[in-house]
């Protein structure tokens, strides 16, 4: 056991790390300091804890603790790569375990333990490598002590410490116990990137095997002894509540155990989910629909549309004013359905999907309240209809854009008036200063094109619709706005849309590099088959640069449109796992196309009209384009890839539609009548 | 009402409401959670299983219609990832979040059983499953790869496979049929 002095040192280190603004949040395991941590370290048996992220078992199995949720974005694999790059263990021996809730695992950028904002690799880059390096140094020190040699004469390689002079070798597993009792080195040297052996190599995901045999456990798969199943009937109108209800018929449904009112509605609890659903169908409820019962997409549209109609900026040049409307609303869409049981402690799930819906945890409240009422573990399942109608949606956003072109065709002024509902006011109202929610303006306010005069005006417009962090957030709609409008300006200037952008990005090398790469790989300017057209778009979001060229087959006479190929170029700093980057880009393109071309949430009588995938369709296999991904081999610090490939795809497609038809799409999702 | 059927090669009986869909019998009655709930309307394919060797949506299949039939779920497709589709899925690293992948794999295995060398059009027709992570391109690649693996080793994976082999011999393993 370590001395008390050492323990104090570790504690100080931990606290110092957490107090620091960035970087060095390398918390170390303090025996007894945290029950959650102790719990997490319980299995596998006999593994020695080297720090909060690295455990080594006698059989050489290395467990990397993952402090982020695996939502399909590959973080389990990529974060492990960072630690293992420094640790120098055999990749085949790597296992992962999700972190419990603990201060040690607070994200240094967010200031809380959470996953989102395409942030995991960016914020994990330094701490995870440092965790691996620290563990390695402790293993080396243990070997040196054992052999009575200087640590500086030893090195770690492929899961063992070697002393070359005496040709001695000890596996990590044999050293781990001793290493865990040594002082934690105050500072460790990280590898020069030229020495990287894992980082930058396409690496297969660690979570694939359990996702091909049904063994991966999602929230909906949790089973507890005596667990009951519930579904909740919620008022279909936003802001409405239960006035009264009669549960007689619901309680008469076989298998139904009870019907209980909770904050979000009426929970029907049964022995299985199906019976709970049957009970819910039998409920008789009178709703108090509240103040929003007359709300409709039309009224929202008018409310937002009015806000951007105010006078334009006066520019002494050609004016090209345009109104755009983003998809009124797009659902945020979790696929796995969450649950929580009465023993609120720790439930580790292998996976979930997110795309934004998990920024909210209302489903936890449903389960906790129902479990308390039933005095038993209760799994609450959200049906697709529940989710479709009670989601936290991408906000309505309207914009009026105008620009002045000089005599030479290059823009001299650019103005944007944005009227957008505020996502941040639902989550972090404190971040809104002077009425500015920057998530409503990102993607326009940071426009990269070199235009001498830029004015972006914004009005926070409130509607009662719940809002969430839809994948890529404000950049999703604002990328459509700005990249469509730039295309309009290129057309007004009678210039090629790629060359127009290129000229205006001359002073922005990273933007320019992805633009050039996408255009080159897509064969911009080369002839295309008859009926196929190209569009291009580029946006930086979440500090990652993405350009995409879409090839779209357009047949106006038949109203047919097929996105055939999307060529993507990304600069996310130093690529950590190119295989996962490629997957994220492919997925983001499909995700963006669904919102751009297909899915729309509309409101009527204060409620969501759509219910399931029949009236809220998504892109399927037969509509999925070929996606090509090209990655800039950057040496900058890595940035995220979960979201940034979403924003460019819709404007790229819309710009291709313009190339085909001369019709400019100014509203999402794209409707056939807008281009035929 | 007691309903008897064959589940992953073993006889199974359940005493449930006969209108209860097979999906919920699997998930809640038998605690076999590999088969997923997505839409409840046969729209997304998350819940795909094989019934008498045919890929079917279990969320709309009343258990009463399953009596006497052979059901294979993702848990019974193979022992130890042995099915060519699972092997190809691993090789191509198909899943992202993974939630829809049980259904994708069962649909793909159903396709390959009928059409050992599917074209892209065959894949478009058979693979109506939704994937919100957008893994379609890798699914397509993996199906073509699985077809190669299946052709190279026609017998299905290791013991425990409960379905008829797609090979010409028609050999049946694991007690099915």
PDB file of N, CA, C and O in Angstrom, chain A residues 71-72 204-205 208-209 211-214 218 220-221 223 229 272-274 333 335 352-353 355 384 583-584 586-587 591 612 614 619-622 627, chain B residues 20-21 24 27-28 31 33-34 36 38-39 41 43 46 74 81 86 90-91 93 95-97 99 101 105 124 127-128 130 132-133 136-137 139-140:
ATOM      1  N   UNK A  71     -21.875   5.781 -28.802  1.00  0.00           N
ATOM      2  CA  UNK A  71     -23.160   5.981 -29.471  1.00  0.00           C
ATOM      3  C   UNK A  71     -23.063   5.554 -30.928  1.00  0.00           C
ATOM      4  O   UNK A  71     -23.868   5.970 -31.752  1.00  0.00           O
ATOM      5  N   UNK A  72     -22.028   4.786 -31.204  1.00  0.00           N
ATOM      6  CA  UNK A  72     -21.791   4.398 -32.586  1.00  0.00           C
ATOM      7  C   UNK A  72     -20.680   5.191 -33.229  1.00  0.00           C
ATOM      8  O   UNK A  72     -20.238   4.889 -34.332  1.00  0.00           O
ATOM      9  N   UNK A 204      -9.818  -1.506 -36.465  1.00  0.00           N
ATOM     10  CA  UNK A 204     -11.158  -2.094 -36.329  1.00  0.00           C
ATOM     11  C   UNK A 204     -11.750  -1.788 -34.966  1.00  0.00           C
ATOM     12  O   UNK A 204     -11.051  -1.752 -33.953  1.00  0.00           O
ATOM     13  N   UNK A 205     -13.046  -1.617 -34.974  1.00  0.00           N
ATOM     14  CA  UNK A 205     -13.745  -1.241 -33.757  1.00  0.00           C
ATOM     15  C   UNK A 205     -13.756  -2.390 -32.753  1.00  0.00           C
ATOM     16  O   UNK A 205     -13.916  -3.543 -33.113  1.00  0.00           O
ATOM     17  N   UNK A 208     -17.500  -4.178 -32.362  1.00  0.00           N
ATOM     18  CA  UNK A 208     -18.210  -4.883 -33.432  1.00  0.00           C
ATOM     19  C   UNK A 208     -18.678  -6.287 -33.032  1.00  0.00           C
ATOM     20  O   UNK A 208     -19.841  -6.622 -33.261  1.00  0.00           O
ATOM     21  N   UNK A 209     -17.810  -7.120 -32.438  1.00  0.00           N
ATOM     22  CA  UNK A 209     -18.263  -8.502 -32.182  1.00  0.00           C
ATOM     23  C   UNK A 209     -19.569  -8.598 -31.381  1.00  0.00           C
ATOM     24  O   UNK A 209     -20.438  -9.398 -31.734  1.00  0.00           O
ATOM     25  N   UNK A 211     -21.912  -6.565 -31.399  1.00  0.00           N
ATOM     26  CA  UNK A 211     -23.020  -5.945 -32.136  1.00  0.00           C
ATOM     27  C   UNK A 211     -23.446  -6.770 -33.339  1.00  0.00           C
ATOM     28  O   UNK A 211     -24.296  -6.340 -34.111  1.00  0.00           O
ATOM     29  N   UNK A 212     -22.853  -7.961 -33.504  1.00  0.00           N
ATOM     30  CA  UNK A 212     -23.300  -8.818 -34.601  1.00  0.00           C
ATOM     31  C   UNK A 212     -23.937 -10.113 -34.091  1.00  0.00           C
ATOM     32  O   UNK A 212     -24.299 -10.972 -34.890  1.00  0.00           O
ATOM     33  N   UNK A 213     -24.058 -10.245 -32.799  1.00  0.00           N
ATOM     34  CA  UNK A 213     -24.703 -11.467 -32.297  1.00  0.00           C
ATOM     35  C   UNK A 213     -25.800 -11.180 -31.279  1.00  0.00           C
ATOM     36  O   UNK A 213     -26.271 -12.086 -30.587  1.00  0.00           O
ATOM     37  N   UNK A 214     -26.211  -9.937 -31.192  1.00  0.00           N
ATOM     38  CA  UNK A 214     -27.325  -9.601 -30.305  1.00  0.00           C
ATOM     39  C   UNK A 214     -26.944  -9.448 -28.855  1.00  0.00           C
ATOM     40  O   UNK A 214     -27.795  -9.236 -27.998  1.00  0.00           O
ATOM     41  N   UNK A 218     -28.388  -2.697 -24.803  1.00  0.00           N
ATOM     42  CA  UNK A 218     -28.853  -1.310 -24.888  1.00  0.00           C
ATOM     43  C   UNK A 218     -29.761  -1.045 -23.682  1.00  0.00           C
ATOM     44  O   UNK A 218     -30.122  -1.974 -22.955  1.00  0.00           O
ATOM     45  N   UNK A 220     -32.815  -0.575 -23.490  1.00  0.00           N
ATOM     46  CA  UNK A 220     -34.063  -1.331 -23.578  1.00  0.00           C
ATOM     47  C   UNK A 220     -33.856  -2.812 -23.249  1.00  0.00           C
ATOM     48  O   UNK A 220     -34.824  -3.543 -23.043  1.00  0.00           O
ATOM     49  N   UNK A 221     -32.608  -3.239 -23.202  1.00  0.00           N
ATOM     50  CA  UNK A 221     -32.318  -4.651 -22.951  1.00  0.00           C
ATOM     51  C   UNK A 221     -32.059  -4.976 -21.484  1.00  0.00           C
ATOM     52  O   UNK A 221     -31.846  -6.138 -21.130  1.00  0.00           O
ATOM     53  N   UNK A 223     -32.514  -6.073 -17.905  1.00  0.00           N
ATOM     54  CA  UNK A 223     -33.476  -6.910 -17.202  1.00  0.00           C
ATOM     55  C   UNK A 223     -33.063  -6.982 -15.737  1.00  0.00           C
ATOM     56  O   UNK A 223     -31.885  -7.119 -15.432  1.00  0.00           O
ATOM     57  N   UNK A 229     -42.898  -3.673 -16.755  1.00  0.00           N
ATOM     58  CA  UNK A 229     -42.762  -2.878 -17.985  1.00  0.00           C
ATOM     59  C   UNK A 229     -43.858  -1.829 -18.035  1.00  0.00           C
ATOM     60  O   UNK A 229     -44.995  -2.103 -17.651  1.00  0.00           O
ATOM     61  N   UNK A 272     -45.547  -7.211 -19.212  1.00  0.00           N
ATOM     62  CA  UNK A 272     -44.672  -7.071 -20.374  1.00  0.00           C
ATOM     63  C   UNK A 272     -45.061  -5.816 -21.152  1.00  0.00           C
ATOM     64  O   UNK A 272     -46.114  -5.217 -20.894  1.00  0.00           O
ATOM     65  N   UNK A 273     -44.211  -5.418 -22.075  1.00  0.00           N
ATOM     66  CA  UNK A 273     -44.403  -4.145 -22.779  1.00  0.00           C
ATOM     67  C   UNK A 273     -45.694  -4.167 -23.610  1.00  0.00           C
ATOM     68  O   UNK A 273     -46.421  -3.181 -23.664  1.00  0.00           O
ATOM     69  N   UNK A 274     -45.939  -5.308 -24.238  1.00  0.00           N
ATOM     70  CA  UNK A 274     -47.121  -5.417 -25.093  1.00  0.00           C
ATOM     71  C   UNK A 274     -48.406  -5.200 -24.285  1.00  0.00           C
ATOM     72  O   UNK A 274     -49.283  -4.441 -24.681  1.00  0.00           O
ATOM     73  N   UNK A 333     -34.348  12.099 -32.591  1.00  0.00           N
ATOM     74  CA  UNK A 333     -34.216  10.720 -32.976  1.00  0.00           C
ATOM     75  C   UNK A 333     -33.215   9.824 -32.250  1.00  0.00           C
ATOM     76  O   UNK A 333     -32.139   9.538 -32.748  1.00  0.00           O
ATOM     77  N   UNK A 335     -32.493   5.933 -31.251  1.00  0.00           N
ATOM     78  CA  UNK A 335     -33.044   4.692 -31.759  1.00  0.00           C
ATOM     79  C   UNK A 335     -33.304   3.716 -30.628  1.00  0.00           C
ATOM     80  O   UNK A 335     -34.365   3.127 -30.528  1.00  0.00           O
ATOM     81  N   UNK A 352     -25.784   2.859 -27.303  1.00  0.00           N
ATOM     82  CA  UNK A 352     -27.024   3.524 -27.596  1.00  0.00           C
ATOM     83  C   UNK A 352     -26.763   4.341 -28.838  1.00  0.00           C
ATOM     84  O   UNK A 352     -25.650   4.421 -29.315  1.00  0.00           O
ATOM     85  N   UNK A 353     -27.801   4.883 -29.388  1.00  0.00           N
ATOM     86  CA  UNK A 353     -27.580   5.849 -30.441  1.00  0.00           C
ATOM     87  C   UNK A 353     -28.113   7.166 -29.931  1.00  0.00           C
ATOM     88  O   UNK A 353     -28.788   7.210 -28.916  1.00  0.00           O
ATOM     89  N   UNK A 355     -27.765  11.099 -31.718  1.00  0.00           N
ATOM     90  CA  UNK A 355     -28.089  12.115 -32.721  1.00  0.00           C
ATOM     91  C   UNK A 355     -28.711  13.344 -32.078  1.00  0.00           C
ATOM     92  O   UNK A 355     -29.282  14.168 -32.756  1.00  0.00           O
ATOM     93  N   UNK A 384     -42.071   4.258 -30.960  1.00  0.00           N
ATOM     94  CA  UNK A 384     -41.656   5.197 -32.005  1.00  0.00           C
ATOM     95  C   UNK A 384     -42.587   6.413 -32.026  1.00  0.00           C
ATOM     96  O   UNK A 384     -42.141   7.553 -32.181  1.00  0.00           O
ATOM     97  N   UNK A 583     -16.479   6.089 -41.389  1.00  0.00           N
ATOM     98  CA  UNK A 583     -17.841   5.671 -40.999  1.00  0.00           C
ATOM     99  C   UNK A 583     -18.691   6.872 -40.589  1.00  0.00           C
ATOM    100  O   UNK A 583     -19.873   6.948 -40.925  1.00  0.00           O
ATOM    101  N   UNK A 584     -18.098   7.760 -39.820  1.00  0.00           N
ATOM    102  CA  UNK A 584     -18.859   8.914 -39.350  1.00  0.00           C
ATOM    103  C   UNK A 584     -19.283   9.812 -40.498  1.00  0.00           C
ATOM    104  O   UNK A 584     -20.381  10.365 -40.495  1.00  0.00           O
ATOM    105  N   UNK A 586     -19.738   8.837 -43.674  1.00  0.00           N
ATOM    106  CA  UNK A 586     -20.787   8.119 -44.416  1.00  0.00           C
ATOM    107  C   UNK A 586     -22.134   8.268 -43.706  1.00  0.00           C
ATOM    108  O   UNK A 586     -23.160   8.541 -44.327  1.00  0.00           O
ATOM    109  N   UNK A 587     -22.104   8.072 -42.415  1.00  0.00           N
ATOM    110  CA  UNK A 587     -23.341   8.154 -41.643  1.00  0.00           C
ATOM    111  C   UNK A 587     -23.913   9.557 -41.628  1.00  0.00           C
ATOM    112  O   UNK A 587     -25.125   9.751 -41.739  1.00  0.00           O
ATOM    113  N   UNK A 591     -27.544  10.836 -42.777  1.00  0.00           N
ATOM    114  CA  UNK A 591     -28.351  11.552 -41.786  1.00  0.00           C
ATOM    115  C   UNK A 591     -28.792  12.916 -42.313  1.00  0.00           C
ATOM    116  O   UNK A 591     -29.954  13.296 -42.208  1.00  0.00           O
ATOM    117  N   UNK A 612     -44.730   7.940 -37.220  1.00  0.00           N
ATOM    118  CA  UNK A 612     -43.816   6.800 -37.328  1.00  0.00           C
ATOM    119  C   UNK A 612     -43.080   6.927 -38.658  1.00  0.00           C
ATOM    120  O   UNK A 612     -43.186   7.950 -39.340  1.00  0.00           O
ATOM    121  N   UNK A 614     -43.702   5.755 -41.435  1.00  0.00           N
ATOM    122  CA  UNK A 614     -44.522   5.823 -42.647  1.00  0.00           C
ATOM    123  C   UNK A 614     -44.749   7.271 -43.067  1.00  0.00           C
ATOM    124  O   UNK A 614     -44.709   7.597 -44.253  1.00  0.00           O
ATOM    125  N   UNK A 619     -33.951   7.956 -45.152  1.00  0.00           N
ATOM    126  CA  UNK A 619     -33.207   7.361 -46.275  1.00  0.00           C
ATOM    127  C   UNK A 619     -32.950   5.888 -45.982  1.00  0.00           C
ATOM    128  O   UNK A 619     -32.521   5.533 -44.883  1.00  0.00           O
ATOM    129  N   UNK A 620     -33.242   5.070 -46.956  1.00  0.00           N
ATOM    130  CA  UNK A 620     -32.966   3.638 -46.841  1.00  0.00           C
ATOM    131  C   UNK A 620     -31.885   3.233 -47.838  1.00  0.00           C
ATOM    132  O   UNK A 620     -31.420   4.043 -48.634  1.00  0.00           O
ATOM    133  N   UNK A 621     -31.557   1.953 -47.791  1.00  0.00           N
ATOM    134  CA  UNK A 621     -30.493   1.403 -48.641  1.00  0.00           C
ATOM    135  C   UNK A 621     -30.614   1.826 -50.107  1.00  0.00           C
ATOM    136  O   UNK A 621     -29.648   2.247 -50.724  1.00  0.00           O
ATOM    137  N   UNK A 622     -31.819   1.708 -50.673  1.00  0.00           N
ATOM    138  CA  UNK A 622     -31.975   1.954 -52.111  1.00  0.00           C
ATOM    139  C   UNK A 622     -31.793   3.427 -52.476  1.00  0.00           C
ATOM    140  O   UNK A 622     -31.648   3.761 -53.640  1.00  0.00           O
ATOM    141  N   UNK A 627     -20.663   7.074 -50.884  1.00  0.00           N
ATOM    142  CA  UNK A 627     -19.969   8.161 -50.189  1.00  0.00           C
ATOM    143  C   UNK A 627     -18.472   7.871 -50.216  1.00  0.00           C
ATOM    144  O   UNK A 627     -18.043   6.786 -49.827  1.00  0.00           O
TER     145      UNK A 627
ATOM    146  N   UNK B  20     -50.275 -11.457 -28.888  1.00  0.00           N
ATOM    147  CA  UNK B  20     -49.005 -10.799 -28.548  1.00  0.00           C
ATOM    148  C   UNK B  20     -47.983 -11.072 -29.660  1.00  0.00           C
ATOM    149  O   UNK B  20     -47.780 -12.210 -30.049  1.00  0.00           O
ATOM    150  N   UNK B  21     -47.359 -10.024 -30.177  1.00  0.00           N
ATOM    151  CA  UNK B  21     -46.377 -10.266 -31.244  1.00  0.00           C
ATOM    152  C   UNK B  21     -45.170 -11.081 -30.758  1.00  0.00           C
ATOM    153  O   UNK B  21     -44.757 -10.970 -29.592  1.00  0.00           O
ATOM    154  N   UNK B  24     -42.367  -9.378 -28.678  1.00  0.00           N
ATOM    155  CA  UNK B  24     -42.463  -9.166 -27.235  1.00  0.00           C
ATOM    156  C   UNK B  24     -42.376 -10.477 -26.468  1.00  0.00           C
ATOM    157  O   UNK B  24     -41.924 -10.503 -25.318  1.00  0.00           O
ATOM    158  N   UNK B  27     -38.586 -10.843 -26.357  1.00  0.00           N
ATOM    159  CA  UNK B  27     -37.891  -9.862 -25.525  1.00  0.00           C
ATOM    160  C   UNK B  27     -38.315  -9.917 -24.063  1.00  0.00           C
ATOM    161  O   UNK B  27     -37.460  -9.889 -23.163  1.00  0.00           O
ATOM    162  N   UNK B  28     -39.623  -9.949 -23.818  1.00  0.00           N
ATOM    163  CA  UNK B  28     -40.098  -9.784 -22.448  1.00  0.00           C
ATOM    164  C   UNK B  28     -40.442 -11.112 -21.766  1.00  0.00           C
ATOM    165  O   UNK B  28     -40.220 -11.266 -20.571  1.00  0.00           O
ATOM    166  N   UNK B  31     -36.900 -13.113 -22.424  1.00  0.00           N
ATOM    167  CA  UNK B  31     -35.701 -12.307 -22.144  1.00  0.00           C
ATOM    168  C   UNK B  31     -34.584 -12.511 -23.163  1.00  0.00           C
ATOM    169  O   UNK B  31     -33.396 -12.441 -22.829  1.00  0.00           O
ATOM    170  N   UNK B  33     -33.060 -10.585 -25.765  1.00  0.00           N
ATOM    171  CA  UNK B  33     -33.158  -9.173 -26.135  1.00  0.00           C
ATOM    172  C   UNK B  33     -32.355  -8.796 -27.387  1.00  0.00           C
ATOM    173  O   UNK B  33     -32.280  -7.617 -27.734  1.00  0.00           O
ATOM    174  N   UNK B  34     -31.772  -9.789 -28.042  1.00  0.00           N
ATOM    175  CA  UNK B  34     -31.011  -9.473 -29.261  1.00  0.00           C
ATOM    176  C   UNK B  34     -31.889  -8.927 -30.372  1.00  0.00           C
ATOM    177  O   UNK B  34     -31.452  -8.134 -31.201  1.00  0.00           O
ATOM    178  N   UNK B  36     -34.687  -6.505 -31.696  1.00  0.00           N
ATOM    179  CA  UNK B  36     -34.977  -5.169 -31.171  1.00  0.00           C
ATOM    180  C   UNK B  36     -36.345  -4.642 -31.588  1.00  0.00           C
ATOM    181  O   UNK B  36     -36.893  -5.011 -32.629  1.00  0.00           O
ATOM    182  N   UNK B  38     -38.255  -1.406 -32.862  1.00  0.00           N
ATOM    183  CA  UNK B  38     -37.955  -0.130 -33.501  1.00  0.00           C
ATOM    184  C   UNK B  38     -39.189   0.700 -33.767  1.00  0.00           C
ATOM    185  O   UNK B  38     -39.274   1.845 -33.353  1.00  0.00           O
ATOM    186  N   UNK B  39     -40.158   0.136 -34.482  1.00  0.00           N
ATOM    187  CA  UNK B  39     -41.318   0.935 -34.893  1.00  0.00           C
ATOM    188  C   UNK B  39     -42.640   0.281 -34.545  1.00  0.00           C
ATOM    189  O   UNK B  39     -43.656   0.962 -34.459  1.00  0.00           O
ATOM    190  N   UNK B  41     -44.426  -1.451 -36.426  1.00  0.00           N
ATOM    191  CA  UNK B  41     -45.331  -1.464 -37.589  1.00  0.00           C
ATOM    192  C   UNK B  41     -44.699  -2.118 -38.821  1.00  0.00           C
ATOM    193  O   UNK B  41     -45.140  -1.862 -39.942  1.00  0.00           O
ATOM    194  N   UNK B  43     -42.049  -1.400 -40.267  1.00  0.00           N
ATOM    195  CA  UNK B  43     -41.512  -0.376 -41.156  1.00  0.00           C
ATOM    196  C   UNK B  43     -39.985  -0.321 -41.143  1.00  0.00           C
ATOM    197  O   UNK B  43     -39.378   0.099 -42.118  1.00  0.00           O
ATOM    198  N   UNK B  46     -35.921  -3.614 -37.520  1.00  0.00           N
ATOM    199  CA  UNK B  46     -35.118  -3.903 -36.326  1.00  0.00           C
ATOM    200  C   UNK B  46     -35.393  -5.293 -35.752  1.00  0.00           C
ATOM    201  O   UNK B  46     -34.550  -5.893 -35.114  1.00  0.00           O
ATOM    202  N   UNK B  74     -31.282 -13.714 -33.828  1.00  0.00           N
ATOM    203  CA  UNK B  74     -29.851 -13.400 -33.930  1.00  0.00           C
ATOM    204  C   UNK B  74     -29.022 -14.283 -32.975  1.00  0.00           C
ATOM    205  O   UNK B  74     -27.919 -14.692 -33.312  1.00  0.00           O
ATOM    206  N   UNK B  81     -20.335 -16.238 -33.803  1.00  0.00           N
ATOM    207  CA  UNK B  81     -20.210 -15.421 -35.020  1.00  0.00           C
ATOM    208  C   UNK B  81     -19.883 -16.226 -36.258  1.00  0.00           C
ATOM    209  O   UNK B  81     -19.221 -15.734 -37.167  1.00  0.00           O
ATOM    210  N   UNK B  86     -22.248 -12.707 -40.393  1.00  0.00           N
ATOM    211  CA  UNK B  86     -21.596 -12.145 -39.190  1.00  0.00           C
ATOM    212  C   UNK B  86     -20.100 -11.971 -39.418  1.00  0.00           C
ATOM    213  O   UNK B  86     -19.514 -10.959 -39.020  1.00  0.00           O
ATOM    214  N   UNK B  90     -18.132  -8.391 -39.323  1.00  0.00           N
ATOM    215  CA  UNK B  90     -16.955  -8.093 -38.490  1.00  0.00           C
ATOM    216  C   UNK B  90     -15.809  -7.596 -39.370  1.00  0.00           C
ATOM    217  O   UNK B  90     -15.171  -6.583 -39.070  1.00  0.00           O
ATOM    218  N   UNK B  91     -15.612  -8.288 -40.464  1.00  0.00           N
ATOM    219  CA  UNK B  91     -14.517  -7.915 -41.366  1.00  0.00           C
ATOM    220  C   UNK B  91     -14.678  -6.475 -41.867  1.00  0.00           C
ATOM    221  O   UNK B  91     -13.715  -5.724 -41.952  1.00  0.00           O
ATOM    222  N   UNK B  93     -16.485  -4.183 -40.405  1.00  0.00           N
ATOM    223  CA  UNK B  93     -16.765  -3.279 -39.285  1.00  0.00           C
ATOM    224  C   UNK B  93     -18.069  -2.498 -39.528  1.00  0.00           C
ATOM    225  O   UNK B  93     -18.097  -1.266 -39.457  1.00  0.00           O
ATOM    226  N   UNK B  95     -21.279  -2.283 -37.943  1.00  0.00           N
ATOM    227  CA  UNK B  95     -22.138  -1.562 -36.997  1.00  0.00           C
ATOM    228  C   UNK B  95     -21.529  -0.263 -36.496  1.00  0.00           C
ATOM    229  O   UNK B  95     -20.320  -0.155 -36.323  1.00  0.00           O
ATOM    230  N   UNK B  96     -22.402   0.711 -36.292  1.00  0.00           N
ATOM    231  CA  UNK B  96     -21.990   1.890 -35.529  1.00  0.00           C
ATOM    232  C   UNK B  96     -22.664   1.761 -34.166  1.00  0.00           C
ATOM    233  O   UNK B  96     -22.141   1.096 -33.293  1.00  0.00           O
ATOM    234  N   UNK B  97     -23.858   2.354 -33.996  1.00  0.00           N
ATOM    235  CA  UNK B  97     -24.492   2.167 -32.687  1.00  0.00           C
ATOM    236  C   UNK B  97     -24.918   0.726 -32.499  1.00  0.00           C
ATOM    237  O   UNK B  97     -24.941   0.210 -31.387  1.00  0.00           O
ATOM    238  N   UNK B  99     -27.821  -0.772 -32.965  1.00  0.00           N
ATOM    239  CA  UNK B  99     -29.181  -1.116 -32.536  1.00  0.00           C
ATOM    240  C   UNK B  99     -29.950  -1.865 -33.623  1.00  0.00           C
ATOM    241  O   UNK B  99     -30.674  -2.806 -33.336  1.00  0.00           O
ATOM    242  N   UNK B 101     -28.670  -3.630 -36.036  1.00  0.00           N
ATOM    243  CA  UNK B 101     -27.851  -4.605 -36.768  1.00  0.00           C
ATOM    244  C   UNK B 101     -28.332  -6.040 -36.641  1.00  0.00           C
ATOM    245  O   UNK B 101     -28.125  -6.845 -37.559  1.00  0.00           O
ATOM    246  N   UNK B 105     -28.703  -8.047 -40.037  1.00  0.00           N
ATOM    247  CA  UNK B 105     -28.008  -9.322 -40.258  1.00  0.00           C
ATOM    248  C   UNK B 105     -29.012 -10.423 -40.593  1.00  0.00           C
ATOM    249  O   UNK B 105     -28.786 -11.231 -41.506  1.00  0.00           O
ATOM    250  N   UNK B 124     -30.930  -3.948 -52.637  1.00  0.00           N
ATOM    251  CA  UNK B 124     -31.874  -2.837 -52.427  1.00  0.00           C
ATOM    252  C   UNK B 124     -33.275  -3.372 -52.120  1.00  0.00           C
ATOM    253  O   UNK B 124     -33.982  -2.837 -51.263  1.00  0.00           O
ATOM    254  N   UNK B 127     -33.145  -5.430 -48.557  1.00  0.00           N
ATOM    255  CA  UNK B 127     -32.692  -4.734 -47.349  1.00  0.00           C
ATOM    256  C   UNK B 127     -33.498  -3.455 -47.153  1.00  0.00           C
ATOM    257  O   UNK B 127     -33.036  -2.355 -47.430  1.00  0.00           O
ATOM    258  N   UNK B 128     -34.694  -3.616 -46.647  1.00  0.00           N
ATOM    259  CA  UNK B 128     -35.562  -2.469 -46.386  1.00  0.00           C
ATOM    260  C   UNK B 128     -35.397  -1.974 -44.948  1.00  0.00           C
ATOM    261  O   UNK B 128     -36.176  -1.146 -44.479  1.00  0.00           O
ATOM    262  N   UNK B 130     -34.108   0.009 -41.789  1.00  0.00           N
ATOM    263  CA  UNK B 130     -33.618   1.370 -41.536  1.00  0.00           C
ATOM    264  C   UNK B 130     -32.362   1.321 -40.661  1.00  0.00           C
ATOM    265  O   UNK B 130     -32.300   0.560 -39.692  1.00  0.00           O
ATOM    266  N   UNK B 132     -30.262   4.375 -38.841  1.00  0.00           N
ATOM    267  CA  UNK B 132     -30.121   5.829 -38.659  1.00  0.00           C
ATOM    268  C   UNK B 132     -28.655   6.253 -38.606  1.00  0.00           C
ATOM    269  O   UNK B 132     -28.338   7.420 -38.818  1.00  0.00           O
ATOM    270  N   UNK B 133     -27.757   5.312 -38.299  1.00  0.00           N
ATOM    271  CA  UNK B 133     -26.332   5.651 -38.346  1.00  0.00           C
ATOM    272  C   UNK B 133     -25.839   5.711 -39.792  1.00  0.00           C
ATOM    273  O   UNK B 133     -24.721   6.150 -40.041  1.00  0.00           O
ATOM    274  N   UNK B 136     -25.405   1.891 -44.508  1.00  0.00           N
ATOM    275  CA  UNK B 136     -25.854   1.165 -45.707  1.00  0.00           C
ATOM    276  C   UNK B 136     -24.720   0.743 -46.633  1.00  0.00           C
ATOM    277  O   UNK B 136     -24.694  -0.367 -47.155  1.00  0.00           O
ATOM    278  N   UNK B 137     -23.790   1.655 -46.847  1.00  0.00           N
ATOM    279  CA  UNK B 137     -22.717   1.356 -47.803  1.00  0.00           C
ATOM    280  C   UNK B 137     -21.876   0.166 -47.327  1.00  0.00           C
ATOM    281  O   UNK B 137     -21.510  -0.693 -48.123  1.00  0.00           O
ATOM    282  N   UNK B 139     -22.960  -2.109 -45.232  1.00  0.00           N
ATOM    283  CA  UNK B 139     -23.840  -3.291 -45.270  1.00  0.00           C
ATOM    284  C   UNK B 139     -23.791  -3.913 -46.669  1.00  0.00           C
ATOM    285  O   UNK B 139     -23.657  -5.121 -46.836  1.00  0.00           O
ATOM    286  N   UNK B 140     -23.892  -3.054 -47.674  1.00  0.00           N
ATOM    287  CA  UNK B 140     -23.864  -3.558 -49.046  1.00  0.00           C
ATOM    288  C   UNK B 140     -22.562  -4.314 -49.312  1.00  0.00           C
ATOM    289  O   UNK B 140     -22.559  -5.426 -49.831  1.00  0.00           O
TER     290      UNK B 140
END
